[in-house]
CSV table of C-alpha atoms and ligand atoms in Angstrom, one decimal:
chain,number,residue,atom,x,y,z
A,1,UNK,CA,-50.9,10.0,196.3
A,2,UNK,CA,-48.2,12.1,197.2
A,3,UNK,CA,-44.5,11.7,195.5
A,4,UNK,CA,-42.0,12.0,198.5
A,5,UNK,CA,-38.3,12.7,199.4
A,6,UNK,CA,-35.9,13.8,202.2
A,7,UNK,CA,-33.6,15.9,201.8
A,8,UNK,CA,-30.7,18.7,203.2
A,9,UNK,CA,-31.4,22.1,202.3
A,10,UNK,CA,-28.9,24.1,201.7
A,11,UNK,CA,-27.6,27.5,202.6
A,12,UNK,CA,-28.2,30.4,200.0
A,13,UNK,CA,-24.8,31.3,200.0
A,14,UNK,CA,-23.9,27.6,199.2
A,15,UNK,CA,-26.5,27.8,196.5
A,16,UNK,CA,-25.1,30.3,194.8
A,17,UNK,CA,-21.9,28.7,194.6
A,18,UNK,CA,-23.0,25.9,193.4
A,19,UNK,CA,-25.0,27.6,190.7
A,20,UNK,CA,-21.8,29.7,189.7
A,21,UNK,CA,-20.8,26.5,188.3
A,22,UNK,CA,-23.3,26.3,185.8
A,23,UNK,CA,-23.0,27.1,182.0
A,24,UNK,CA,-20.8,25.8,179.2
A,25,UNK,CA,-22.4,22.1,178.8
A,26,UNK,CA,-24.8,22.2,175.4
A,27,UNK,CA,-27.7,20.2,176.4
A,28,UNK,CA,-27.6,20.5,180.2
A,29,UNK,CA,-30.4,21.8,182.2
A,30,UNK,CA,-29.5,23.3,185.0
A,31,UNK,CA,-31.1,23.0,188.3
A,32,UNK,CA,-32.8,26.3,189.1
A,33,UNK,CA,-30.7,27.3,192.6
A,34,UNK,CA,-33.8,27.3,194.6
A,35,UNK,CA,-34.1,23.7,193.7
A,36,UNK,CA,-30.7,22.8,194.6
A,37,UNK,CA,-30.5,20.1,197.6
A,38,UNK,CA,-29.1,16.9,198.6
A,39,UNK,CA,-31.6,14.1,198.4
A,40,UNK,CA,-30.8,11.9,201.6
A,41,UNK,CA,-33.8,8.8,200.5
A,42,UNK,CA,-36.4,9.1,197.5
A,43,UNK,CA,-39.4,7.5,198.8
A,44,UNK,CA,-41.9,8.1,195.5
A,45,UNK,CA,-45.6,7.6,195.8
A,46,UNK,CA,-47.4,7.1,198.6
A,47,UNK,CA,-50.9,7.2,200.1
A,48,UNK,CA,-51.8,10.5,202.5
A,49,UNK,CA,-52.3,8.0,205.3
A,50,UNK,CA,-48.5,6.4,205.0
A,51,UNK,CA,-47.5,10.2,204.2
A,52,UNK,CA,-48.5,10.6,208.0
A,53,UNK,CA,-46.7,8.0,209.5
A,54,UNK,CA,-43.7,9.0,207.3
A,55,UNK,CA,-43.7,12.3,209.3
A,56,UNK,CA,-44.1,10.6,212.4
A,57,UNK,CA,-41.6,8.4,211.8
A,58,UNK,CA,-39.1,11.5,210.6
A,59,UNK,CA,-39.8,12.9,214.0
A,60,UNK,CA,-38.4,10.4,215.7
A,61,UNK,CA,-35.4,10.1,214.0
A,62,UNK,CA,-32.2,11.4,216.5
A,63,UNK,CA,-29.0,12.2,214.7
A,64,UNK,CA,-26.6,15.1,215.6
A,65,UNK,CA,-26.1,18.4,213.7
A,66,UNK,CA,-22.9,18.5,211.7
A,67,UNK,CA,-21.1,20.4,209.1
A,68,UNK,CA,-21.1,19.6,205.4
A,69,UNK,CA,-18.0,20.2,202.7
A,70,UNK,CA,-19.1,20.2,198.9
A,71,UNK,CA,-16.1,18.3,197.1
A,72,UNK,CA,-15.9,17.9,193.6
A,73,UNK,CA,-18.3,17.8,190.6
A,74,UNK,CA,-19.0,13.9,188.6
A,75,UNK,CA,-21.2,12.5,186.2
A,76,UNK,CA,-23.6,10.1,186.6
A,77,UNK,CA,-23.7,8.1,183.1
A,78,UNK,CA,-20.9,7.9,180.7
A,79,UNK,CA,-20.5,8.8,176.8
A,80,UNK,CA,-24.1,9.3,175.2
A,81,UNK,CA,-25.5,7.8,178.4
A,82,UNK,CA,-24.3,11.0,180.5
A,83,UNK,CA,-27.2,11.9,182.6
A,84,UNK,CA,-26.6,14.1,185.5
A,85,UNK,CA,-23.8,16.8,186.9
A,86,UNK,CA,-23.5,16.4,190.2
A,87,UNK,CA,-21.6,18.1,193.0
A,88,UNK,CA,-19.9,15.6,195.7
A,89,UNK,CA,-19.6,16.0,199.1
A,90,UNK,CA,-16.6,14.9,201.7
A,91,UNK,CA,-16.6,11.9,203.0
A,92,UNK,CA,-18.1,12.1,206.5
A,93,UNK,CA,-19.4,9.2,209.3
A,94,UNK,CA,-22.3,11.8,210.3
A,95,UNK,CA,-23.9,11.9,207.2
A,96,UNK,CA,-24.3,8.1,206.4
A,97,UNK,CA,-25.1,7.8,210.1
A,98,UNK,CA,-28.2,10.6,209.3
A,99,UNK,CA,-28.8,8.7,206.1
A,100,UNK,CA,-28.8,5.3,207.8
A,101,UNK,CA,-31.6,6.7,210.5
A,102,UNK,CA,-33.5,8.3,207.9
A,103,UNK,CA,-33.5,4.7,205.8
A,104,UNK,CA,-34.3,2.3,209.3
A,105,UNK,CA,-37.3,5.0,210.2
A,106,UNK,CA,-38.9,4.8,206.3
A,107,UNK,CA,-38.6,0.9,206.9
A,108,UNK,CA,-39.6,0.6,210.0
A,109,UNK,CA,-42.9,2.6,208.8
A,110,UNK,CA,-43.3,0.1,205.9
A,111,UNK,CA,-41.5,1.3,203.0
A,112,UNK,CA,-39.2,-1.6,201.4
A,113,UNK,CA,-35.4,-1.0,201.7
A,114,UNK,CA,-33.6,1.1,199.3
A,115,UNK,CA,-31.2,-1.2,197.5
A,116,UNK,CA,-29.1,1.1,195.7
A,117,UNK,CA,-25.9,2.6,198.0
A,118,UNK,CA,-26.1,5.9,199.3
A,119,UNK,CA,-23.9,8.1,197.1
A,120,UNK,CA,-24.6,11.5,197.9
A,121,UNK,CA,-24.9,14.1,195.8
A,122,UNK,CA,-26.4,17.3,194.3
A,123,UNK,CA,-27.6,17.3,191.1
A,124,UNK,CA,-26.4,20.4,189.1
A,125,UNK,CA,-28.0,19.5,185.8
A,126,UNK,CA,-29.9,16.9,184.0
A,127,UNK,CA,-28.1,16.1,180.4
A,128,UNK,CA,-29.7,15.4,177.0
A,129,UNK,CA,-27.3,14.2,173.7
A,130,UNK,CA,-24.0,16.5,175.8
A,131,UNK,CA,-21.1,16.3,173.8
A,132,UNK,CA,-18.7,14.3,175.7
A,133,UNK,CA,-15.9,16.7,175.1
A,134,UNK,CA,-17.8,19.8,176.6
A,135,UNK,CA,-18.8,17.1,179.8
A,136,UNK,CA,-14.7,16.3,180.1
A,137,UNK,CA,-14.1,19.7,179.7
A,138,UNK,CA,-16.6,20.7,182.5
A,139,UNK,CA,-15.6,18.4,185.3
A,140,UNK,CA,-11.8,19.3,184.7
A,141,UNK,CA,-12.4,23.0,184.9
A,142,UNK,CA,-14.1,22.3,187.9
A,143,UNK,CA,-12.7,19.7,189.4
A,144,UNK,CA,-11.1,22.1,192.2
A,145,UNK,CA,-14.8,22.9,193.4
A,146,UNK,CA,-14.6,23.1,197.0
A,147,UNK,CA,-17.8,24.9,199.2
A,148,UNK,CA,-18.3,24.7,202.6
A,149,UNK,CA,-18.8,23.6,205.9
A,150,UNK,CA,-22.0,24.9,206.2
A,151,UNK,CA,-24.1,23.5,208.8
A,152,UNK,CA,-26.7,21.0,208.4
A,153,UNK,CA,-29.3,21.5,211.6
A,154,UNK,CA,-31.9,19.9,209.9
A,155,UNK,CA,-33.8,17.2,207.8
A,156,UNK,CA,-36.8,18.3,205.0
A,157,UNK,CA,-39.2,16.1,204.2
A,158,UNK,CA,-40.3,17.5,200.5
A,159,UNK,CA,-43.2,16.6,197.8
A,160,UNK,CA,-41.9,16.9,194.4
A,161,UNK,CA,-44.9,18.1,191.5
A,162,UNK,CA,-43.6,17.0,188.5
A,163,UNK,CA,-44.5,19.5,185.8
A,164,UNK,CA,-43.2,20.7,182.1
A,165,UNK,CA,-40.9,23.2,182.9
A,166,UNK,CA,-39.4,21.2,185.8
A,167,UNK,CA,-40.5,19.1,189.3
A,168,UNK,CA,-41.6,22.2,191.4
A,169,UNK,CA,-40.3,20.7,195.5
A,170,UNK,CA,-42.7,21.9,198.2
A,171,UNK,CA,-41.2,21.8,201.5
A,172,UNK,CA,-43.6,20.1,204.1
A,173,UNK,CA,-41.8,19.9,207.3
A,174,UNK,CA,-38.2,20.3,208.7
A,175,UNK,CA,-37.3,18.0,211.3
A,176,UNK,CA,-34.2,19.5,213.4
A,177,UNK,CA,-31.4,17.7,214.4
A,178,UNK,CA,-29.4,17.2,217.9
A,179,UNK,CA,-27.3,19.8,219.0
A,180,UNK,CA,-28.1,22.2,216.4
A,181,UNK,CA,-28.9,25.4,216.4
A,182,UNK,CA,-32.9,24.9,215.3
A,183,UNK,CA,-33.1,22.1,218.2
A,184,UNK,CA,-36.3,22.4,220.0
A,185,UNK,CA,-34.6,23.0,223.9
A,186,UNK,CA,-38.0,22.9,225.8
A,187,UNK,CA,-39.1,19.2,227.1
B,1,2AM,P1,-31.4,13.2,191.3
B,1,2AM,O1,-31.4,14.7,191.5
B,1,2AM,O2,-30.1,12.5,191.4
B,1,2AM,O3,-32.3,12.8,190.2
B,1,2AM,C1,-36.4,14.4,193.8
B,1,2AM,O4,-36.6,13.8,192.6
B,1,2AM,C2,-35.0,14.0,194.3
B,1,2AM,O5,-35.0,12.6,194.6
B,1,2AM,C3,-33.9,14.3,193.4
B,1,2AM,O6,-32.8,14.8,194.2
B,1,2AM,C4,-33.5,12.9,192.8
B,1,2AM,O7,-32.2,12.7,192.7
B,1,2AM,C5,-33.9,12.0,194.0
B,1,2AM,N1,-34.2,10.7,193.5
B,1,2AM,C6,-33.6,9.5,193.8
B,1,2AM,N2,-34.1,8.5,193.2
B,1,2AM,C7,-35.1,8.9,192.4
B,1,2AM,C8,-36.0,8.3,191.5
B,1,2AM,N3,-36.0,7.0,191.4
B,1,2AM,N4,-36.9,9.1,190.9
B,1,2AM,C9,-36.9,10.4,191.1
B,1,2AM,N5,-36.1,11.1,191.9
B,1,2AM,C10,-35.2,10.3,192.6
């Protein structure tokens, strides 16, 4: 079984924006920068032989390039049930469309439908027993957090190894968008 899930990369200078936010949340563990990325559909376990027609299916998918803006920081989770700091991103019709025709190819290859909206985001850091004070405090010192456009050219599918220290993501294939720069121009 392999656990699967598609994301955006990012751009190393967004990256190390992003982790210049880190630090001053007791309890927070913070998402190694490498690791950073915007999660466009979990998929979770599947079979190697589903795993292939995932990739085909990816391969098909046509959306155009665009440009992403970070906006914001959040929490997921409130009080002692604070779970994740996130970074937002502005609103934008191209990347619900891309997130809409990665969701109909997955279901179109047999996955069921996602049921939870799409509410993008990156995660910054996982929380444990975070004072709620030193949370408030961290999403109003930051709430000015503004990175970006960088340009999205294309899709990653990824298989996440859950260990100890930390789900190691292995990049398996990048699937480029239309119009961008990575964009295959031969046939
Ligand atoms: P998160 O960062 O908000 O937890 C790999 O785990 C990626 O898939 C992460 O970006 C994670 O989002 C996302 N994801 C979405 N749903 C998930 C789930 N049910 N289990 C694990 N990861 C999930």
């Amino acid at each position: 079984m392999l656990r699967l899930f598609v994301a955006l990369d990012l751009t190393e200078e967004i990256r190390q924006r992003l982790a210049g936010l880190a630090g001053g949340v007791p309890g927070a563990r913070w998402t190694e920068p490498e690791n950073l990325h915007l999660t466009l559909r979990f998929i979770g376990e599947v079979p190697e032989d589903q795993a292939m027609d995932i990739d085909a299916a990816l391969a098909e998918v046509r959306a155009p390039a665009f440009a992403l803006t970070l906006d914001g920081v959040g929490v997921f989770g409130s009080g002692r049930r604070a779970r994740i700091l996130w970074a937002g991103v502005e609103r934008g019709a191209a990347l619900a469309h891309l997130q809409a025709k990665v969701e109909s190819a997955l279901v179109r290859c047999g996955l069921p439908a996602e049921e939870r909206k799409f509410s993008p985001h990156i995660t910054l850091a996982r929380l444990k027993d975070a004072p709620a004070d030193r949370i408030g405090r961290f999403l109003s010192d930051r709430a000015l957090f503004r990175a970006g456009p960088m340009p999205v050219g294309h899709i990653t599918l990824y298989r996440s190894h859950p260990g100890n220290g930390g789900a190691v993501y292995e990049p398996l294939r990048e699937y480029p968008l239309d119009g961008g720069p990575e964009e295959e121009t031969a046939g």
